[in-house]
Coordinates of C-alpha atoms and ligand atoms in Angstrom, one line a residue:
M1 CA 150.9 0.1 -27.3
S2 CA 152.0 3.1 -29.3
E3 CA 155.2 4.2 -30.2
I4 CA 156.9 6.0 -27.5
F5 CA 158.6 9.6 -29.4
G6 CA 161.9 10.8 -27.0
N7 CA 162.9 14.9 -25.7
F8 CA 165.2 15.5 -29.0
I9 CA 168.2 17.1 -26.9
N10 CA 171.7 17.9 -28.9
G11 CA 170.5 15.4 -32.3
E12 CA 169.4 12.7 -29.9
W13 CA 166.1 11.3 -30.0
V14 CA 166.5 10.7 -24.9
D15 CA 164.4 10.0 -22.7
S16 CA 163.6 12.5 -19.3
S17 CA 165.3 12.5 -16.9
S18 CA 161.8 11.8 -14.5
G19 CA 161.2 8.1 -16.2
K20 CA 158.0 8.8 -16.7
T21 CA 155.4 9.0 -20.6
F22 CA 152.0 10.1 -20.9
K23 CA 149.6 9.0 -23.7
S24 CA 147.6 11.0 -26.5
V25 CA 144.6 9.4 -27.8
N26 CA 142.2 10.5 -30.2
P27 CA 139.6 12.1 -29.9
A28 CA 137.1 10.3 -31.9
N29 CA 137.9 7.5 -30.0
I30 CA 139.2 7.8 -27.0
E31 CA 140.1 3.8 -26.2
E32 CA 142.6 4.1 -28.9
E33 CA 145.3 5.7 -28.5
I34 CA 148.1 7.6 -30.9
A35 CA 151.5 7.3 -29.4
S36 CA 153.0 8.5 -25.5
Y37 CA 155.7 10.9 -24.8
Q38 CA 158.3 12.6 -22.1
V39 CA 157.4 14.0 -19.1
S40 CA 159.8 16.0 -19.5
T41 CA 162.1 18.0 -16.2
V42 CA 163.1 20.8 -15.4
S43 CA 166.7 19.4 -16.1
D44 CA 165.6 18.7 -19.7
V45 CA 164.8 21.7 -20.5
K46 CA 168.0 22.8 -19.1
A47 CA 169.6 20.2 -21.1
G48 CA 167.6 20.8 -23.9
I49 CA 169.4 25.1 -23.8
E50 CA 171.8 24.0 -23.4
A51 CA 172.9 22.0 -26.3
A52 CA 171.0 25.1 -27.9
K53 CA 173.8 27.1 -26.5
S54 CA 175.9 24.7 -28.3
S55 CA 175.3 25.0 -31.3
Q56 CA 174.2 28.3 -32.2
T57 CA 177.6 29.8 -32.7
D58 CA 178.3 27.9 -36.0
W59 CA 174.7 26.8 -37.2
S60 CA 174.5 31.2 -37.5
A61 CA 178.4 31.1 -39.1
I62 CA 176.6 28.8 -42.2
P63 CA 175.7 31.3 -44.8
A64 CA 171.6 32.3 -44.4
P65 CA 171.1 31.2 -48.4
Q66 CA 173.2 27.2 -46.9
R67 CA 170.6 27.2 -43.8
G68 CA 167.5 27.5 -45.9
T69 CA 168.7 24.6 -48.5
I70 CA 167.7 22.5 -45.6
L71 CA 164.9 23.7 -44.8
I72 CA 163.7 22.9 -48.6
K73 CA 165.1 20.0 -48.1
A74 CA 163.4 19.3 -45.1
A75 CA 160.1 20.7 -46.9
E76 CA 160.8 17.6 -49.5
L77 CA 161.1 15.0 -47.1
L78 CA 157.9 15.9 -45.4
E79 CA 155.6 16.3 -48.8
Q80 CA 156.4 12.8 -48.7
R81 CA 155.1 12.1 -45.1
T82 CA 152.6 13.9 -46.8
E83 CA 149.8 11.3 -45.8
Q84 CA 150.5 9.5 -43.2
I85 CA 150.9 12.8 -41.2
A86 CA 147.7 13.8 -42.0
S87 CA 145.7 10.8 -40.9
E88 CA 148.0 11.0 -37.2
M89 CA 147.5 14.5 -36.9
T90 CA 143.7 13.5 -37.2
R91 CA 143.9 10.8 -34.9
E92 CA 145.8 12.4 -32.5
E93 CA 143.9 16.3 -32.8
G94 CA 140.7 15.2 -34.6
K95 CA 140.2 17.6 -37.9
T96 CA 139.2 16.0 -40.6
I97 CA 141.6 14.8 -43.3
A98 CA 141.1 17.1 -45.7
E99 CA 141.9 19.3 -43.6
A100 CA 144.8 17.9 -42.6
K101 CA 146.3 17.0 -45.4
G102 CA 145.6 20.9 -46.1
E103 CA 148.0 21.8 -43.2
V104 CA 150.7 19.6 -43.7
G105 CA 150.0 21.5 -47.1
R106 CA 150.5 25.0 -45.6
S107 CA 153.6 23.8 -44.0
V108 CA 155.6 22.1 -46.9
N109 CA 155.5 26.2 -48.2
I110 CA 156.1 27.5 -44.6
L111 CA 159.1 25.7 -45.2
R112 CA 160.4 26.1 -49.1
Y113 CA 159.5 29.8 -48.8
F114 CA 161.4 30.4 -45.6
G115 CA 164.0 28.5 -47.0
G116 CA 164.1 31.1 -50.4
E117 CA 164.5 33.8 -47.6
G118 CA 167.7 32.8 -46.5
A119 CA 168.8 34.2 -50.2
R120 CA 166.5 37.9 -48.7
F121 CA 168.2 37.3 -45.0
C122 CA 168.6 41.1 -46.5
G123 CA 169.8 44.5 -44.5
E124 CA 169.5 47.7 -46.0
T125 CA 172.0 50.6 -47.4
I126 CA 171.3 54.2 -46.3
P127 CA 173.2 57.4 -48.2
S128 CA 174.6 59.2 -45.2
E129 CA 175.0 62.5 -45.2
R130 CA 178.6 62.5 -44.8
A131 CA 181.0 62.0 -47.7
G132 CA 183.0 58.5 -48.6
V133 CA 181.1 57.1 -45.9
F134 CA 179.5 53.8 -47.1
S135 CA 176.4 53.2 -43.9
Y136 CA 174.1 49.8 -44.3
T137 CA 171.9 47.8 -41.8
F138 CA 172.2 44.0 -41.6
R139 CA 170.7 41.4 -39.6
K140 CA 171.8 39.2 -36.3
P141 CA 170.1 36.1 -35.0
L142 CA 169.0 36.8 -31.1
G143 CA 170.7 33.4 -30.2
V144 CA 168.2 31.3 -28.5
V145 CA 164.9 31.3 -28.9
S146 CA 162.2 28.7 -27.4
L147 CA 158.8 28.5 -28.7
L148 CA 155.4 27.2 -27.2
T149 CA 152.7 26.3 -29.7
P150 CA 149.3 25.1 -29.0
W151 CA 147.2 21.9 -30.4
N152 CA 145.3 23.5 -33.1
F153 CA 147.3 23.5 -35.7
P154 CA 149.2 20.9 -34.9
I155 CA 152.7 21.1 -37.7
A156 CA 151.7 24.9 -39.1
I157 CA 152.5 26.7 -36.2
P158 CA 154.5 25.0 -34.9
V159 CA 156.7 25.5 -38.4
W160 CA 156.0 28.7 -39.2
K161 CA 158.3 29.4 -35.5
I162 CA 160.9 27.1 -36.5
A163 CA 161.6 28.1 -40.0
P164 CA 162.3 32.1 -39.6
A165 CA 163.7 31.8 -36.1
L166 CA 166.0 29.3 -38.1
I167 CA 166.8 30.4 -41.4
S168 CA 167.3 33.9 -39.0
G169 CA 170.3 31.7 -37.5
N170 CA 169.3 31.0 -34.5
S171 CA 169.5 27.4 -32.1
V172 CA 165.4 26.6 -31.2
V173 CA 164.1 25.1 -28.0
I174 CA 160.4 23.6 -28.9
K175 CA 157.6 23.0 -26.5
P176 CA 154.3 20.5 -28.7
A177 CA 150.9 21.2 -27.2
S178 CA 149.7 17.6 -24.4
A179 CA 147.5 17.0 -26.8
A180 CA 149.0 16.8 -30.6
P181 CA 152.5 16.2 -30.4
I182 CA 152.9 13.8 -33.5
C183 CA 153.2 16.3 -35.7
T184 CA 156.0 18.9 -34.6
I185 CA 158.4 15.0 -33.8
R186 CA 157.4 14.2 -37.1
V187 CA 158.8 18.6 -38.6
I188 CA 162.1 17.3 -35.9
E189 CA 162.2 14.1 -38.1
A190 CA 162.5 16.1 -41.2
L191 CA 165.1 18.9 -40.6
N192 CA 167.8 16.4 -38.5
Q193 CA 167.4 14.1 -41.9
A194 CA 167.6 17.1 -43.9
G195 CA 171.1 18.2 -42.2
L196 CA 170.4 20.8 -40.2
P197 CA 173.7 19.8 -37.4
K198 CA 172.9 18.7 -33.5
G199 CA 171.6 20.3 -31.6
V200 CA 170.6 23.7 -33.8
L201 CA 167.0 22.0 -33.1
N202 CA 165.9 21.2 -29.9
M203 CA 162.1 19.4 -28.4
V204 CA 161.2 18.2 -25.3
T205 CA 157.4 16.9 -24.3
G206 CA 155.6 17.6 -21.2
A207 CA 153.3 20.0 -18.9
G208 CA 153.9 23.6 -19.6
S209 CA 153.4 24.3 -16.2
V210 CA 156.1 22.3 -14.8
I211 CA 158.3 23.3 -17.9
G212 CA 156.9 26.0 -18.6
D213 CA 158.6 28.8 -16.3
E214 CA 161.9 27.5 -16.6
L215 CA 161.8 27.8 -21.0
V216 CA 160.7 31.1 -20.4
S217 CA 163.3 32.5 -17.1
N218 CA 166.2 30.3 -18.4
P219 CA 168.6 33.3 -18.4
V220 CA 170.1 32.1 -22.1
I221 CA 166.7 32.4 -24.1
K222 CA 167.1 35.8 -25.5
A223 CA 164.0 35.7 -27.1
I224 CA 159.6 34.0 -26.6
S225 CA 157.7 33.5 -29.1
F226 CA 154.3 32.0 -27.9
T227 CA 150.8 30.8 -30.1
G228 CA 147.6 29.6 -27.4
S229 CA 145.6 31.4 -24.9
C230 CA 145.6 34.7 -22.7
E231 CA 146.0 33.4 -19.5
V232 CA 149.0 31.3 -20.0
G233 CA 150.3 34.7 -22.9
Q234 CA 149.6 37.2 -19.8
S235 CA 152.0 35.4 -17.5
I236 CA 154.4 34.8 -19.8
Q237 CA 154.5 38.2 -20.5
Q238 CA 154.4 39.8 -16.9
K239 CA 157.5 37.5 -16.3
T240 CA 159.9 38.7 -19.5
A241 CA 158.8 41.8 -19.6
S242 CA 160.6 42.7 -16.7
K243 CA 164.1 41.1 -18.1
G244 CA 163.7 43.0 -21.8
V245 CA 162.9 39.3 -23.4
K246 CA 161.9 39.9 -25.9
T247 CA 158.3 38.2 -26.3
Q248 CA 156.3 37.2 -29.4
L249 CA 152.6 36.5 -27.6
E250 CA 149.7 35.3 -30.6
M251 CA 147.0 35.0 -28.1
G252 CA 142.9 34.6 -28.7
G253 CA 140.2 35.7 -30.7
K254 CA 136.4 36.6 -31.0
N255 CA 136.3 37.0 -34.4
P256 CA 133.4 38.7 -36.3
T257 CA 131.9 38.7 -39.3
I258 CA 129.8 41.6 -40.3
V259 CA 127.2 40.4 -43.4
L260 CA 124.9 43.8 -44.9
K261 CA 122.3 44.1 -46.6
D262 CA 122.9 44.0 -50.2
A263 CA 125.0 40.2 -49.1
D264 CA 124.5 37.3 -51.1
L265 CA 123.3 35.2 -48.3
D266 CA 123.9 32.1 -49.9
L267 CA 127.5 33.4 -50.1
A268 CA 127.0 35.2 -46.6
T269 CA 125.9 31.7 -45.0
D270 CA 128.6 29.5 -45.8
I271 CA 130.8 31.9 -45.3
V272 CA 129.7 32.3 -41.9
I273 CA 129.3 28.3 -41.5
N274 CA 132.4 27.5 -42.7
G275 CA 134.4 30.4 -40.0
A276 CA 132.6 28.6 -37.6
F277 CA 132.3 25.3 -37.1
F278 CA 135.2 24.3 -39.5
S279 CA 137.2 22.9 -37.4
T280 CA 135.6 22.5 -34.4
G281 CA 136.0 26.4 -34.4
Q282 CA 138.8 25.5 -33.0
K283 CA 141.3 28.0 -34.9
C284 CA 141.5 31.3 -33.5
T285 CA 140.8 33.1 -36.2
A286 CA 137.6 31.8 -35.8
T287 CA 134.3 32.9 -36.0
S288 CA 131.9 33.8 -33.0
R289 CA 130.1 36.8 -33.7
A290 CA 128.1 36.7 -37.0
L291 CA 126.4 40.9 -37.2
I292 CA 123.6 40.9 -39.6
E293 CA 122.1 43.9 -40.7
K294 CA 117.9 43.3 -39.5
E295 CA 116.9 43.3 -42.8
I296 CA 118.0 40.4 -43.5
F297 CA 118.5 38.5 -40.1
N298 CA 115.4 36.9 -39.9
D299 CA 115.9 35.0 -43.9
F300 CA 119.8 35.0 -43.2
V301 CA 119.1 32.7 -39.7
A302 CA 116.4 30.4 -41.0
L303 CA 119.4 29.9 -44.6
L304 CA 122.5 29.6 -41.7
V305 CA 119.9 27.5 -39.4
D306 CA 119.5 25.1 -43.0
K307 CA 122.6 24.5 -44.1
T308 CA 124.0 24.0 -39.9
K309 CA 121.2 21.8 -39.1
K310 CA 123.1 19.3 -43.1
L311 CA 127.0 19.4 -41.3
K312 CA 127.8 16.1 -41.1
V313 CA 129.7 15.9 -37.2
G314 CA 131.7 12.5 -36.7
N315 CA 135.4 11.1 -37.3
G316 CA 137.7 13.1 -39.3
L317 CA 138.9 10.5 -41.2
E318 CA 135.4 8.9 -43.4
Q319 CA 134.3 10.8 -45.7
G320 CA 131.8 13.2 -46.1
V321 CA 132.4 14.8 -42.3
D322 CA 132.4 18.4 -41.8
V323 CA 133.2 18.8 -38.1
G324 CA 135.5 16.3 -35.6
P325 CA 135.9 16.3 -32.0
C326 CA 136.0 19.1 -29.4
V327 CA 139.9 17.9 -29.2
D328 CA 139.7 16.6 -25.4
E329 CA 137.7 16.4 -21.9
N330 CA 139.0 19.8 -21.3
Q331 CA 137.9 21.8 -24.4
M332 CA 134.7 19.6 -24.7
K333 CA 133.7 20.5 -20.8
T334 CA 134.3 24.2 -21.7
V335 CA 132.5 24.2 -24.6
L336 CA 129.0 22.7 -23.1
D337 CA 129.6 25.2 -20.0
Y338 CA 129.5 27.9 -22.5
I339 CA 126.2 26.3 -24.2
E340 CA 125.0 26.0 -20.0
I341 CA 126.4 29.8 -20.0
G342 CA 125.1 31.1 -22.7
Q343 CA 121.3 29.8 -22.1
K344 CA 121.8 31.1 -18.5
E345 CA 122.1 35.0 -19.3
G346 CA 119.1 34.7 -21.0
A347 CA 120.3 33.4 -24.7
N348 CA 118.6 31.3 -26.9
I349 CA 119.9 27.9 -29.3
I350 CA 118.4 27.8 -32.3
C351 CA 120.6 25.1 -33.3
G352 CA 122.9 22.5 -32.1
G353 CA 123.4 22.5 -28.8
Q354 CA 123.7 19.3 -27.2
R355 CA 126.7 16.7 -26.7
L356 CA 126.5 13.8 -29.4
M357 CA 126.2 10.8 -27.4
D358 CA 124.4 8.2 -30.8
E359 CA 126.1 6.3 -33.5
G360 CA 129.2 5.3 -32.2
R361 CA 130.5 9.1 -31.3
D362 CA 129.8 8.2 -27.4
K363 CA 133.5 7.8 -27.6
G364 CA 134.3 10.8 -28.8
Y365 CA 134.0 14.3 -27.6
F366 CA 131.4 15.0 -30.7
I367 CA 129.1 18.6 -29.9
Q368 CA 126.6 19.4 -32.0
P369 CA 127.6 23.6 -34.1
T370 CA 125.5 25.7 -32.3
I371 CA 123.8 28.5 -33.2
F372 CA 122.6 31.6 -30.0
S373 CA 119.9 34.3 -31.1
G374 CA 118.9 37.1 -28.8
V375 CA 122.7 37.6 -27.5
S376 CA 123.1 40.7 -26.3
T377 CA 127.0 42.0 -26.4
D378 CA 127.6 42.0 -22.7
M379 CA 126.2 38.7 -22.5
R380 CA 129.3 36.4 -21.5
I381 CA 128.9 33.8 -25.2
A382 CA 129.2 37.7 -26.3
Q383 CA 132.9 38.8 -24.9
E384 CA 135.0 36.1 -24.3
E385 CA 136.7 33.1 -26.4
I386 CA 134.4 29.7 -26.3
F387 CA 136.8 27.9 -29.3
G388 CA 134.4 25.3 -30.1
P389 CA 131.1 25.0 -32.6
V390 CA 129.5 27.9 -31.1
L391 CA 128.4 30.7 -32.6
A392 CA 125.8 33.6 -31.5
V393 CA 123.9 36.5 -34.3
L394 CA 122.9 39.7 -33.5
P395 CA 121.1 41.6 -35.4
V396 CA 122.3 45.3 -36.3
E397 CA 120.9 48.4 -37.6
G398 CA 122.8 49.2 -40.0
F399 CA 126.7 49.6 -40.8
E400 CA 127.6 52.5 -38.0
Q401 CA 126.4 49.3 -35.5
A402 CA 127.7 46.6 -37.3
I403 CA 131.5 47.9 -36.6
A404 CA 130.8 49.2 -32.7
L405 CA 129.6 46.2 -31.2
A406 CA 132.5 44.3 -34.1
N407 CA 134.5 46.0 -31.6
Q408 CA 133.3 45.8 -28.4
V409 CA 135.3 43.1 -26.8
K410 CA 139.2 42.5 -25.9
F411 CA 140.0 40.7 -28.9
G412 CA 141.1 41.7 -32.4
L413 CA 142.7 39.2 -34.1
S414 CA 140.2 38.6 -37.5
A415 CA 137.9 40.1 -38.5
S416 CA 135.7 39.4 -41.4
I417 CA 132.5 41.4 -43.8
V418 CA 130.4 40.5 -46.7
T419 CA 128.7 43.3 -48.2
N420 CA 129.4 44.4 -52.4
Q421 CA 129.2 48.4 -51.1
L422 CA 132.5 49.6 -52.2
N423 CA 132.7 52.5 -49.5
R424 CA 130.7 50.1 -47.0
T425 CA 134.0 48.1 -47.3
F426 CA 136.6 50.7 -46.9
D427 CA 135.2 52.5 -44.4
Y428 CA 135.2 49.2 -42.7
I429 CA 138.7 48.3 -43.5
N430 CA 139.8 51.4 -41.3
Q431 CA 137.9 51.6 -39.0
I432 CA 137.9 47.2 -38.2
E433 CA 140.4 47.0 -34.4
A434 CA 140.8 43.6 -36.1
G435 CA 145.1 42.7 -37.4
L436 CA 143.6 40.5 -40.4
I437 CA 140.8 41.9 -42.1
I438 CA 139.2 40.3 -44.8
V439 CA 135.7 40.7 -46.7
N440 CA 133.6 38.5 -48.5
L441 CA 135.4 36.0 -47.5
P442 CA 135.8 34.0 -43.7
S443 CA 137.3 34.9 -40.8
A444 CA 139.6 32.1 -41.0
G445 CA 141.9 31.1 -43.1
V446 CA 145.0 32.9 -44.4
E447 CA 148.3 32.2 -46.3
Y448 CA 151.5 31.6 -45.7
Q449 CA 153.4 34.7 -47.5
L450 CA 151.2 37.3 -45.5
P451 CA 152.1 38.5 -43.1
F452 CA 149.4 37.5 -39.9
G453 CA 149.3 38.6 -35.8
G454 CA 145.9 40.1 -33.6
T455 CA 145.8 43.1 -32.0
K456 CA 144.3 44.9 -28.5
A457 CA 144.8 41.7 -26.7
S458 CA 145.0 39.0 -29.6
S459 CA 148.4 40.0 -29.8
T460 CA 151.9 41.9 -29.1
G461 CA 152.0 42.7 -32.3
Y462 CA 155.1 41.1 -33.4
R463 CA 153.7 39.2 -37.0
E464 CA 154.1 35.8 -37.5
Q465 CA 154.5 34.2 -41.6
G466 CA 154.9 36.4 -45.1
S467 CA 158.5 37.9 -45.0
V468 CA 158.3 40.4 -41.7
A469 CA 158.0 37.6 -39.3
T470 CA 162.6 37.1 -39.2
D471 CA 161.9 40.7 -38.1
F472 CA 161.3 38.7 -34.0
Y473 CA 163.8 37.0 -35.2
S474 CA 166.7 38.7 -35.7
E475 CA 167.9 42.3 -34.5
L476 CA 169.1 45.2 -37.4
R477 CA 172.7 46.1 -37.2
T478 CA 173.8 49.6 -38.2
V479 CA 177.1 49.5 -39.8
Y480 CA 179.1 53.3 -40.7
L481 CA 182.2 52.6 -42.6
K482 CA 184.1 55.9 -43.9
Y483 CA 186.8 54.5 -46.5
Ligands
LIG1 P1 147.6 27.2 -23.7 O1 147.6 28.4 -23.4 O2 146.8 26.3 -23.3 O3 149.3 26.2 -24.4 C1 149.6 26.4 -25.5 C2 151.1 26.4 -24.9 O4 151.7 27.3 -24.5 C3 151.2 24.7 -25.0 O5 152.6 24.7 -25.3 C4 151.4 24.5 -23.1 O6 151.7 23.3 -22.7 C5 152.1 26.1 -23.0 N1 152.5 26.5 -21.4 C6 150.9 26.4 -20.4 N2 151.4 27.0 -19.4 C7 152.3 27.6 -20.1 C8 153.1 28.3 -18.8 N3 153.3 28.5 -17.6 N4 154.2 28.2 -19.2 C9 154.6 28.4 -20.4 N5 154.4 27.4 -21.9 C10 153.1 26.9 -20.9 O7 146.1 26.6 -25.6 P2 146.4 26.1 -26.1 O8 144.7 24.9 -25.3 O9 147.1 24.5 -26.4 O10 145.8 26.5 -27.7 C11 144.5 27.5 -27.1 C12 144.4 28.8 -27.5 O11 145.4 29.0 -28.6 C13 143.1 29.6 -27.6 O12 143.2 30.6 -27.1 C14 144.0 29.7 -29.1 O13 142.4 31.3 -29.3 C15 145.2 30.1 -29.4 N6 145.8 29.9 -29.8 C16 146.1 31.4 -31.1 C17 146.4 31.8 -32.3 C18 146.9 33.5 -32.5 O14 147.4 32.8 -34.1 N7 146.4 33.5 -32.1 C19 146.6 30.2 -33.0 C20 146.2 29.5 -32.7 C21 145.7 29.6 -31.4

């Protein structure tokens, strides 16, 4: 039997009042159970929120640089367990072990970075127009914040919300996605061991449809940071808008890579493959549309298909595997549905398109990296987020059409271009509708010290990561002091 984890409330691991648990399984082999977690109830959530409320004033009274030392210590503790946590992540979420180790390393960096931000939790001094008046700003924490996270970056996303929330002096209640909660538990263990006071960080597991509303609507909650699908994000915003609760939503993408005719085809195909298929396409920043200048379209596509067919799909723990499984049966079905929809819409599969059931892959949720051509921009596979290893390739007449098509979706998370033309590069930077604007690199793959977030339907516009992340988790106060 797999280990059963409790909720973390007021510094203790506790069972849910439901008396029930749910299991996570390995998406590469569904016969392997990973762990069991609490099926939480609204009263469990209330207990977490109460614990957070009781601890927050004392926590915020600790000087920010001292709060930072706890985050830095937690980074060290997490780093020591990199191998274990990465292996658990691969077994629960499916990504390759190299990707999982990279993600743990990034989370360690995020904790160190925001630990350091404790000493830089600054306001400004601003000259007053009146003599003898000293005027300045400083930051106040918001109070209790609610964090809702998805499964696809099961350690990085919880950490990139928890760390700025805590350094700003807030107390937290977090609910990780049910497909992959184990990494959040490891982060809590590290922060707890590093000396985080009781009640400052609380976690409940369970279905968003059952406990999400309390996490969003409880009057104690002063801010909500959510990463996940547009559908759930929009439903949260409807509930919080009328109440004036600060709401940060980071949602889906339909990210383009534009390839201009001067591009090095070897580099361009590597960039598109990395963006489209690594992490099984389960990244909000994944490339799902490649817009290729018509002069190079055939050569580009031939090389792309050739390289894509060589990708090894399998259990992410095995050496040499490039692409792991879909996270669960639902996600796999969604991807297979979109493959069928694309065909019905009249697009052509030029690579992949099938579930893989051979060579021991019958117990997992494996799908071949899939490429569609003959795609028009009004098709659903060109407009909707699929969140799997599926790419549409479209020829374009030139730069202007590439930009027009790139922008012709509701999303605006990330975008990339492959070219050596300086003027085109800056035209692209100025015209592309995306929060993350990338040149000669894949649309996915960002760094923790730079602001992260989208535009249009992808985001509410508050940025995560980088020093601006604390803007969401704090509020400025302005002081006029006559001396
Ligand atoms: P999801 O929207 O199903 O769930 C996200 C979180 O919200 C989970 O913890 C879930 O349990 C919770 N939730 C579900 N219903 C809720 C409700 N009614 N109230 C409150 N919380 C609720 O998303 P997912 O399937 O876990 O993740 C995949 C999605 O996340 C994709 O759309 C992807 O693009 C997006 N994503 C975006 C970013 C980004 O930064 N823009 C990063 C990663 C993933």
